mmCIF file of C-alpha atoms in Angstrom:
data_model
loop_
_atom_site.group_PDB
_atom_site.id
_atom_site.type_symbol
_atom_site.label_atom_id
_atom_site.label_comp_id
_atom_site.label_asym_id
_atom_site.label_seq_id
_atom_site.Cartn_x
_atom_site.Cartn_y
_atom_site.Cartn_z
ATOM 1 C CA UNK A 226 -42.184 36.854 8.804
ATOM 2 C CA UNK A 227 -38.572 36.923 9.860
ATOM 3 C CA UNK A 228 -39.196 35.270 12.949
ATOM 4 C CA UNK A 229 -41.037 32.271 11.067
ATOM 5 C CA UNK A 230 -38.301 32.111 8.608
ATOM 6 C CA UNK A 231 -35.652 31.949 11.344
ATOM 7 C CA UNK A 232 -37.568 29.107 13.156
ATOM 8 C CA UNK A 233 -37.950 27.366 9.870
ATOM 9 C CA UNK A 234 -34.203 27.504 9.173
ATOM 10 C CA UNK A 235 -33.312 26.651 12.564
ATOM 11 C CA UNK A 236 -35.414 23.488 12.332
ATOM 12 C CA UNK A 237 -33.992 22.600 9.103
ATOM 13 C CA UNK A 238 -30.439 22.948 10.540
ATOM 14 C CA UNK A 239 -31.484 20.785 13.280
ATOM 15 C CA UNK A 240 -33.103 18.126 11.162
ATOM 16 C CA UNK A 241 -29.931 18.240 8.945
ATOM 17 C CA UNK A 242 -27.565 17.504 11.949
ATOM 18 C CA UNK A 243 -29.780 14.679 13.079
ATOM 19 C CA UNK A 244 -29.976 13.214 9.560
ATOM 20 C CA UNK A 245 -26.284 13.364 9.376
ATOM 21 C CA UNK A 246 -25.522 11.538 12.669
ATOM 22 C CA UNK A 247 -28.539 9.279 12.653
ATOM 23 C CA UNK A 248 -27.605 6.535 10.403
ATOM 24 C CA UNK A 249 -25.641 4.467 12.997
ATOM 25 C CA UNK A 250 -22.205 5.312 11.847
ATOM 26 C CA UNK A 251 -19.798 4.220 14.326
ATOM 27 C CA UNK A 252 -16.142 3.823 14.709
ATOM 28 C CA UNK A 253 -14.698 0.369 15.446
ATOM 29 C CA UNK A 254 -13.047 -0.149 18.750
ATOM 30 C CA UNK A 255 -9.375 -0.051 17.497
ATOM 31 C CA UNK A 256 -10.164 3.394 16.037
ATOM 32 C CA UNK A 257 -11.910 4.679 19.082
ATOM 33 C CA UNK A 258 -8.802 3.829 21.103
ATOM 34 C CA UNK A 259 -6.486 5.537 18.723
ATOM 35 C CA UNK A 260 -8.568 8.632 18.902
ATOM 36 C CA UNK A 261 -8.488 8.780 22.614
ATOM 37 C CA UNK A 262 -4.557 8.801 22.382
ATOM 38 C CA UNK A 263 -3.033 11.938 24.092
ATOM 39 C CA UNK A 264 -0.400 13.392 21.599
ATOM 40 C CA UNK A 265 2.424 15.551 22.499
ATOM 41 C CA UNK A 266 2.557 19.243 21.793
ATOM 42 C CA UNK A 267 4.243 19.690 18.185
ATOM 43 C CA UNK A 268 5.652 22.593 16.338
ATOM 44 C CA UNK A 269 3.091 24.707 14.632
ATOM 45 C CA UNK A 270 4.349 23.406 11.306
ATOM 46 C CA UNK A 271 3.362 19.956 12.100
ATOM 47 C CA UNK A 272 0.018 19.404 10.265
ATOM 48 C CA UNK A 273 -0.875 15.934 11.378
ATOM 49 C CA UNK A 274 0.275 12.996 13.659
ATOM 50 C CA UNK A 275 -0.095 9.427 12.865
ATOM 51 C CA UNK A 276 -1.782 7.555 15.775
ATOM 52 C CA UNK A 277 -1.515 4.026 14.444
ATOM 53 C CA UNK A 278 0.236 2.348 11.581
ATOM 54 C CA UNK A 279 -0.515 -1.364 12.029
ATOM 55 C CA UNK A 280 -0.103 -4.072 9.460
ATOM 56 C CA UNK A 281 -0.376 -7.851 9.968
ATOM 57 C CA UNK A 282 0.829 -10.101 7.054
ATOM 58 C CA UNK A 283 -0.364 -13.724 7.284
ATOM 59 C CA UNK A 284 1.030 -16.431 5.137
ATOM 60 C CA UNK A 285 -0.932 -19.480 4.568
ATOM 61 C CA UNK A 286 0.217 -23.041 4.167
ATOM 62 C CA UNK A 287 -0.348 -22.825 0.406
ATOM 63 C CA UNK A 288 1.814 -19.701 0.085
ATOM 64 C CA UNK A 289 -0.961 -17.174 -0.215
ATOM 65 C CA UNK A 290 -0.871 -13.970 1.865
ATOM 66 C CA UNK A 291 -3.620 -12.155 3.732
ATOM 67 C CA UNK A 292 -2.680 -8.526 4.787
ATOM 68 C CA UNK A 293 -4.792 -6.479 7.189
ATOM 69 C CA UNK A 294 -3.664 -2.858 7.652
ATOM 70 C CA UNK A 295 -5.185 -0.298 10.011
ATOM 71 C CA UNK A 296 -4.227 3.303 10.193
ATOM 72 C CA UNK A 297 -5.357 6.271 12.009
ATOM 73 C CA UNK A 298 -4.103 9.940 11.664
ATOM 74 C CA UNK A 299 -5.165 13.215 13.734
ATOM 75 C CA UNK A 300 -5.410 16.345 11.641
ATOM 76 C CA UNK A 301 -3.680 19.147 13.494
ATOM 77 C CA UNK A 302 -4.117 22.090 11.097
ATOM 78 C CA UNK A 303 -5.854 23.001 7.796
ATOM 79 C CA UNK A 304 -2.852 21.719 5.952
ATOM 80 C CA UNK A 305 -3.203 18.396 7.582
ATOM 81 C CA UNK A 306 -6.504 17.771 5.936
ATOM 82 C CA UNK A 307 -4.807 16.127 2.926
ATOM 83 C CA UNK A 308 -3.771 13.517 5.182
ATOM 84 C CA UNK A 309 -7.334 12.172 5.364
ATOM 85 C CA UNK A 310 -6.855 9.861 2.440
ATOM 86 C CA UNK A 311 -7.033 6.111 2.556
ATOM 87 C CA UNK A 312 -5.353 4.026 -0.286
ATOM 88 C CA UNK A 313 -4.391 0.357 -0.800
ATOM 89 C CA UNK A 314 -2.752 -1.119 -3.895
ATOM 90 C CA UNK A 315 -3.241 -4.445 -5.440
ATOM 91 C CA UNK A 316 -2.289 -6.464 -8.601
ATOM 92 C CA UNK A 317 -5.151 -7.380 -10.911
ATOM 93 C CA UNK A 318 -3.396 -10.622 -12.001
ATOM 94 C CA UNK A 319 -2.458 -12.132 -8.650
ATOM 95 C CA UNK A 320 -4.251 -10.049 -5.901
ATOM 96 C CA UNK A 321 -7.581 -8.375 -4.811
ATOM 97 C CA UNK A 322 -8.993 -6.132 -1.955
ATOM 98 C CA UNK A 323 -11.165 -8.036 -0.077
ATOM 99 C CA UNK A 324 -12.327 -5.408 2.612
ATOM 100 C CA UNK A 325 -11.880 -1.531 2.597
ATOM 101 C CA UNK A 326 -13.659 0.814 4.869
ATOM 102 C CA UNK A 327 -12.816 4.274 6.333
ATOM 103 C CA UNK A 328 -14.180 6.648 9.024
ATOM 104 C CA UNK A 329 -13.983 10.120 10.146
ATOM 105 C CA UNK A 330 -14.317 11.093 13.692
ATOM 106 C CA UNK A 331 -14.943 14.851 13.942
ATOM 107 C CA UNK A 332 -13.976 17.118 16.999
ATOM 108 C CA UNK A 333 -17.523 16.760 18.197
ATOM 109 C CA UNK A 334 -17.362 13.020 18.522
ATOM 110 C CA UNK A 335 -19.651 12.477 15.433
ATOM 111 C CA UNK A 336 -18.669 9.616 13.123
ATOM 112 C CA UNK A 337 -18.900 9.432 9.448
ATOM 113 C CA UNK A 338 -18.337 5.982 7.839
ATOM 114 C CA UNK A 339 -17.106 5.588 4.361
ATOM 115 C CA UNK A 340 -18.183 2.351 2.196
ATOM 116 C CA UNK A 341 -17.719 1.075 -1.225
ATOM 117 C CA UNK A 342 -19.788 4.011 -2.813
ATOM 118 C CA UNK A 343 -16.990 6.393 -2.010
ATOM 119 C CA UNK A 344 -14.127 4.013 -3.139
ATOM 120 C CA UNK A 345 -12.236 5.212 -6.214
ATOM 121 C CA UNK A 346 -10.549 2.400 -8.183
ATOM 122 C CA UNK A 347 -7.798 3.856 -10.434
ATOM 123 C CA UNK A 348 -4.749 2.855 -12.441
ATOM 124 C CA UNK A 349 -1.459 4.552 -12.679
ATOM 125 C CA UNK A 350 -2.338 7.263 -15.224
ATOM 126 C CA UNK A 351 1.145 7.134 -16.669
ATOM 127 C CA UNK A 352 1.279 3.297 -17.053
ATOM 128 C CA UNK A 353 -2.360 2.162 -18.420
ATOM 129 C CA UNK A 354 -0.691 -1.314 -19.247
ATOM 130 C CA UNK A 355 0.418 -2.129 -15.650
ATOM 131 C CA UNK A 356 -1.507 -4.669 -13.547
ATOM 132 C CA UNK A 357 -1.015 -2.553 -10.555
ATOM 133 C CA UNK A 358 -4.134 -0.411 -9.348
ATOM 134 C CA UNK A 359 -5.205 1.517 -6.434
ATOM 135 C CA UNK A 360 -8.302 1.838 -4.394
ATOM 136 C CA UNK A 361 -8.752 5.118 -2.540
ATOM 137 C CA UNK A 362 -11.178 6.998 -0.374
ATOM 138 C CA UNK A 363 -10.555 10.743 -0.042
ATOM 139 C CA UNK A 364 -11.997 12.432 3.073
ATOM 140 C CA UNK A 365 -9.788 15.673 2.962
ATOM 141 C CA UNK A 366 -12.875 18.150 2.084
ATOM 142 C CA UNK A 367 -14.744 16.728 5.222
ATOM 143 C CA UNK A 368 -11.792 16.728 7.744
ATOM 144 C CA UNK A 369 -10.980 19.606 10.031
ATOM 145 C CA UNK A 370 -8.274 20.386 12.613
ATOM 146 C CA UNK A 371 -9.115 17.976 15.635
ATOM 147 C CA UNK A 372 -10.464 15.327 13.340
ATOM 148 C CA UNK A 373 -9.384 11.824 13.366
ATOM 149 C CA UNK A 374 -9.290 9.844 10.194
ATOM 150 C CA UNK A 375 -8.815 6.001 10.157
ATOM 151 C CA UNK A 376 -9.192 3.249 7.706
ATOM 152 C CA UNK A 377 -8.633 -0.629 7.628
ATOM 153 C CA UNK A 378 -7.956 -2.754 4.669
ATOM 154 C CA UNK A 379 -7.726 -6.489 3.901
ATOM 155 C CA UNK A 380 -5.861 -7.701 0.797
ATOM 156 C CA UNK A 381 -5.145 -11.014 -0.677
ATOM 157 C CA UNK A 382 -2.336 -12.143 -3.064
ATOM 158 C CA UNK A 383 -0.173 -14.825 -4.249
ATOM 159 C CA UNK A 384 3.289 -13.171 -4.583
ATOM 160 C CA UNK A 385 6.084 -14.054 -6.657
ATOM 161 C CA UNK A 386 8.521 -12.884 -4.042
ATOM 162 C CA UNK A 387 7.856 -13.560 -0.101
ATOM 163 C CA UNK A 388 9.085 -10.131 1.315
ATOM 164 C CA UNK A 389 7.593 -6.969 2.812
ATOM 165 C CA UNK A 390 8.898 -3.438 2.826
ATOM 166 C CA UNK A 391 7.646 -1.377 5.837
ATOM 167 C CA UNK A 392 8.103 2.330 6.284
ATOM 168 C CA UNK A 393 7.916 3.237 9.948
ATOM 169 C CA UNK A 394 7.172 6.715 9.026
ATOM 170 C CA UNK A 395 6.561 9.015 5.993
ATOM 171 C CA UNK A 396 7.156 12.729 7.436
ATOM 172 C CA UNK A 397 4.629 13.142 10.082
ATOM 173 C CA UNK A 398 5.381 12.114 13.483
ATOM 174 C CA UNK A 399 4.140 8.633 14.557
ATOM 175 C CA UNK A 400 2.812 7.387 17.957
ATOM 176 C CA UNK A 401 2.869 3.759 16.998
ATOM 177 C CA UNK A 402 4.160 1.996 13.803
ATOM 178 C CA UNK A 403 4.193 -1.860 13.758
ATOM 179 C CA UNK A 404 4.564 -4.747 11.307
ATOM 180 C CA UNK A 405 3.666 -8.236 12.234
ATOM 181 C CA UNK A 406 4.414 -11.195 9.980
ATOM 182 C CA UNK A 407 2.669 -14.461 10.704
ATOM 183 C CA UNK A 408 4.078 -17.592 9.217
ATOM 184 C CA UNK A 409 3.187 -21.175 8.834
ATOM 185 C CA UNK A 410 5.098 -23.977 10.909
ATOM 186 C CA UNK A 411 8.518 -24.451 9.718
ATOM 187 C CA UNK A 412 8.950 -20.832 8.206
ATOM 188 C CA UNK A 413 11.117 -18.214 9.394
ATOM 189 C CA UNK A 414 11.730 -14.553 8.742
ATOM 190 C CA UNK A 415 14.867 -12.201 8.356
ATOM 191 C CA UNK A 416 14.935 -8.567 8.454
ATOM 192 C CA UNK A 417 17.083 -5.558 7.631
ATOM 193 C CA UNK A 418 16.690 -2.010 9.076
ATOM 194 C CA UNK A 419 17.595 1.034 7.038
ATOM 195 C CA UNK A 420 18.140 4.495 8.321
ATOM 196 C CA UNK A 421 17.831 3.452 12.117
ATOM 197 C CA UNK A 422 19.323 1.310 14.648
ATOM 198 C CA UNK A 423 18.484 -2.361 13.962
ATOM 199 C CA UNK A 424 14.928 -3.186 14.922
ATOM 200 C CA UNK A 425 14.854 -6.568 16.492
ATOM 201 C CA UNK A 426 11.426 -8.466 16.186
ATOM 202 C CA UNK A 427 9.674 -9.684 19.066
ATOM 203 C CA UNK A 428 8.700 -13.338 18.374
ATOM 204 C CA UNK A 429 6.022 -15.671 19.464
ATOM 205 C CA UNK A 430 6.514 -19.151 17.616
ATOM 206 C CA UNK A 431 6.305 -18.179 13.892
ATOM 207 C CA UNK A 432 4.957 -14.682 14.683
ATOM 208 C CA UNK A 433 7.393 -11.820 14.197
ATOM 209 C CA UNK A 434 6.512 -8.363 15.264
ATOM 210 C CA UNK A 435 8.617 -5.181 14.527
ATOM 211 C CA UNK A 436 7.782 -1.749 16.271
ATOM 212 C CA UNK A 437 8.751 1.686 16.703
ATOM 213 C CA UNK A 438 7.114 4.192 18.822
ATOM 214 C CA UNK A 439 7.046 7.939 19.411
ATOM 215 C CA UNK A 440 8.780 8.647 16.133
ATOM 216 C CA UNK A 441 9.529 12.685 15.800
ATOM 217 C CA UNK A 442 8.389 14.521 12.699
ATOM 218 C CA UNK A 443 10.707 14.688 9.806
ATOM 219 C CA UNK A 444 11.154 18.179 8.318
ATOM 220 C CA UNK A 445 11.306 18.397 4.582
ATOM 221 C CA UNK A 446 14.107 20.515 3.232
ATOM 222 C CA UNK A 447 14.582 21.634 -0.417
ATOM 223 C CA UNK A 448 16.751 19.342 -2.412
ATOM 224 C CA UNK A 449 16.959 16.827 0.450
ATOM 225 C CA UNK A 450 17.674 13.258 -0.161
ATOM 226 C CA UNK A 451 14.761 10.930 -1.085
ATOM 227 C CA UNK A 452 12.495 9.847 1.749
ATOM 228 C CA UNK A 453 13.673 6.180 1.291
ATOM 229 C CA UNK A 454 17.134 7.346 2.532
ATOM 230 C CA UNK A 455 15.862 9.335 5.507
ATOM 231 C CA UNK A 456 12.896 7.586 7.268
ATOM 232 C CA UNK A 457 13.311 4.274 9.274
ATOM 233 C CA UNK A 458 12.133 1.436 7.120
ATOM 234 C CA UNK A 459 12.310 -2.390 7.088
ATOM 235 C CA UNK A 460 12.895 -4.983 4.613
ATOM 236 C CA UNK A 461 11.598 -8.471 5.696
ATOM 237 C CA UNK A 462 11.886 -11.813 3.712
ATOM 238 C CA UNK A 463 10.285 -14.900 4.928
ATOM 239 C CA UNK A 464 10.681 -18.539 3.670
ATOM 240 C CA UNK A 465 10.046 -22.122 4.687
ATOM 241 C CA UNK A 466 12.942 -24.118 5.755
ATOM 242 C CA UNK A 467 14.178 -27.243 3.899
ATOM 243 C CA UNK A 468 11.765 -29.536 5.941
ATOM 244 C CA UNK A 469 8.692 -27.336 5.384
ATOM 245 C CA UNK A 470 8.970 -26.551 1.666
ATOM 246 C CA UNK A 471 6.177 -27.100 -0.475
ATOM 247 C CA UNK A 472 6.132 -27.673 -4.042
ATOM 248 C CA UNK A 473 3.696 -24.970 -4.610
ATOM 249 C CA UNK A 474 5.764 -22.385 -3.037
ATOM 250 C CA UNK A 475 8.842 -21.256 -4.420
ATOM 251 C CA UNK A 476 10.786 -18.670 -2.205
ATOM 252 C CA UNK A 477 13.985 -16.937 -3.230
ATOM 253 C CA UNK A 478 16.864 -16.834 -1.017
ATOM 254 C CA UNK A 479 19.316 -15.529 -3.512
ATOM 255 C CA UNK A 480 19.732 -13.692 -6.761
ATOM 256 C CA UNK A 481 20.670 -16.918 -8.298
ATOM 257 C CA UNK A 482 17.322 -18.329 -7.343
ATOM 258 C CA UNK A 483 15.642 -15.517 -9.013
ATOM 259 C CA UNK A 484 17.844 -15.885 -12.149
ATOM 260 C CA UNK A 485 16.977 -19.549 -12.490
ATOM 261 C CA UNK A 486 13.348 -18.844 -12.105
ATOM 262 C CA UNK A 487 13.292 -16.059 -14.616
ATOM 263 C CA UNK A 488 15.368 -18.227 -17.090
ATOM 264 C CA UNK A 489 12.766 -20.993 -16.962
ATOM 265 C CA UNK A 490 9.933 -18.397 -17.791
ATOM 266 C CA UNK A 491 11.981 -16.582 -20.678
ATOM 267 C CA UNK A 492 14.443 -18.878 -22.247
ATOM 268 C CA UNK A 493 11.813 -21.012 -24.076
ATOM 269 C CA UNK A 494 9.943 -17.831 -25.221
ATOM 270 C CA UNK A 495 13.052 -16.381 -26.566
ATOM 271 C CA UNK A 496 13.816 -19.301 -28.810
ATOM 272 C CA UNK A 497 12.493 -18.558 -32.243
ATOM 273 C CA UNK A 498 10.320 -21.417 -33.912
ATOM 274 C CA UNK A 499 10.356 -21.792 -37.634
ATOM 275 C CA UNK A 500 7.362 -19.702 -38.292
ATOM 276 C CA UNK A 501 9.109 -16.639 -36.675
ATOM 277 C CA UNK A 502 12.321 -17.486 -38.389
ATOM 278 C CA UNK A 503 10.728 -17.590 -41.746
ATOM 279 C CA UNK A 504 8.782 -14.409 -41.202
ATOM 280 C CA UNK A 505 12.206 -12.557 -40.252
ATOM 281 C CA UNK A 506 13.825 -13.914 -43.489
ATOM 282 C CA UNK A 507 10.792 -12.632 -45.435
ATOM 283 C CA UNK A 508 11.071 -9.255 -43.844
ATOM 284 C CA UNK A 509 14.695 -8.792 -44.268
ATOM 285 C CA UNK A 510 15.030 -10.209 -47.654
ATOM 286 C CA UNK A 511 15.864 -7.020 -49.509
ATOM 287 C CA UNK A 512 18.152 -5.696 -46.622
ATOM 288 C CA UNK A 513 21.591 -5.184 -47.334
ATOM 289 C CA UNK A 514 22.993 -4.237 -44.032
ATOM 290 C CA UNK A 515 22.348 -5.071 -40.334
ATOM 291 C CA UNK A 516 20.806 -2.039 -39.492
ATOM 292 C CA UNK A 517 18.168 -2.278 -42.395
ATOM 293 C CA UNK A 518 17.343 -5.790 -41.023
ATOM 294 C CA UNK A 519 16.770 -4.467 -37.660
ATOM 295 C CA UNK A 520 14.765 -1.474 -39.055
ATOM 296 C CA UNK A 521 12.419 -3.715 -41.090
ATOM 297 C CA UNK A 522 11.738 -5.977 -38.275
ATOM 298 C CA UNK A 523 11.071 -3.171 -35.818
ATOM 299 C CA UNK A 524 8.625 -1.471 -38.277
ATOM 300 C CA UNK A 525 6.724 -4.690 -38.562
ATOM 301 C CA UNK A 526 6.531 -5.230 -34.702
ATOM 302 C CA UNK A 527 5.441 -1.574 -34.273
ATOM 303 C CA UNK A 528 2.413 -2.213 -36.465
ATOM 304 C CA UNK A 529 1.088 -5.369 -34.657
#
């Protein structure tokens, strides 16, 4: 009886393994190449290493932006399992996530693909009225030391500001971190580097690429400055030249440009019409001081 039970359980485990690997899950070529990267020996406190962090921002003639982001991380310790999380943000009023996939390559070489059934779409729990949302895929419970987790996203947006902020690193060491901006004819880009020597872009026509490689880990210390003041990062703005300006695209080169744009939006709305003025007179008819007028109008607005 014991022998039969052992054979049955062994067969079921084999079937389970075959079923797990059989649906044809396969990692894309870029992730297979990332998984083959030989990483240096790090201190035992380093829990993960970023193999690839690569974003390409493409600006269309009409000003619409398409961004493809590829990211791969190797889990080194049990603590590093928390790095096996994919996430991409978007604005519901002016953007969308067109594509979002993730994969886990186990130490055995077995691949698990994550699709739309594993995607969590959430808002900021502290700001339910914000248009910003986040799509996430969490593989932390399935990752193990030696695993490689990777994901790729494609987003589309029509932004107010044509600029990108790129963090070459969080705290983990990074093998390759790269931002590419592809612009229409007649556009140009300018960049500023923070917390690092100036990173000059490699240019090819209207394509700009900034890259850092072999970035060491950053040790987090109690009461240390914010990461934005420690890790190398890049601010890039891109805009059409005078000859290439499009009426449908409004870039902002100075804060005065931003101020003029905002004034056009807000000035007319801030001017009270007769209906609003009449309502204000009605609400404050019995008020004797400026504070009482403010309080009466405030209470009315709070109940709308």
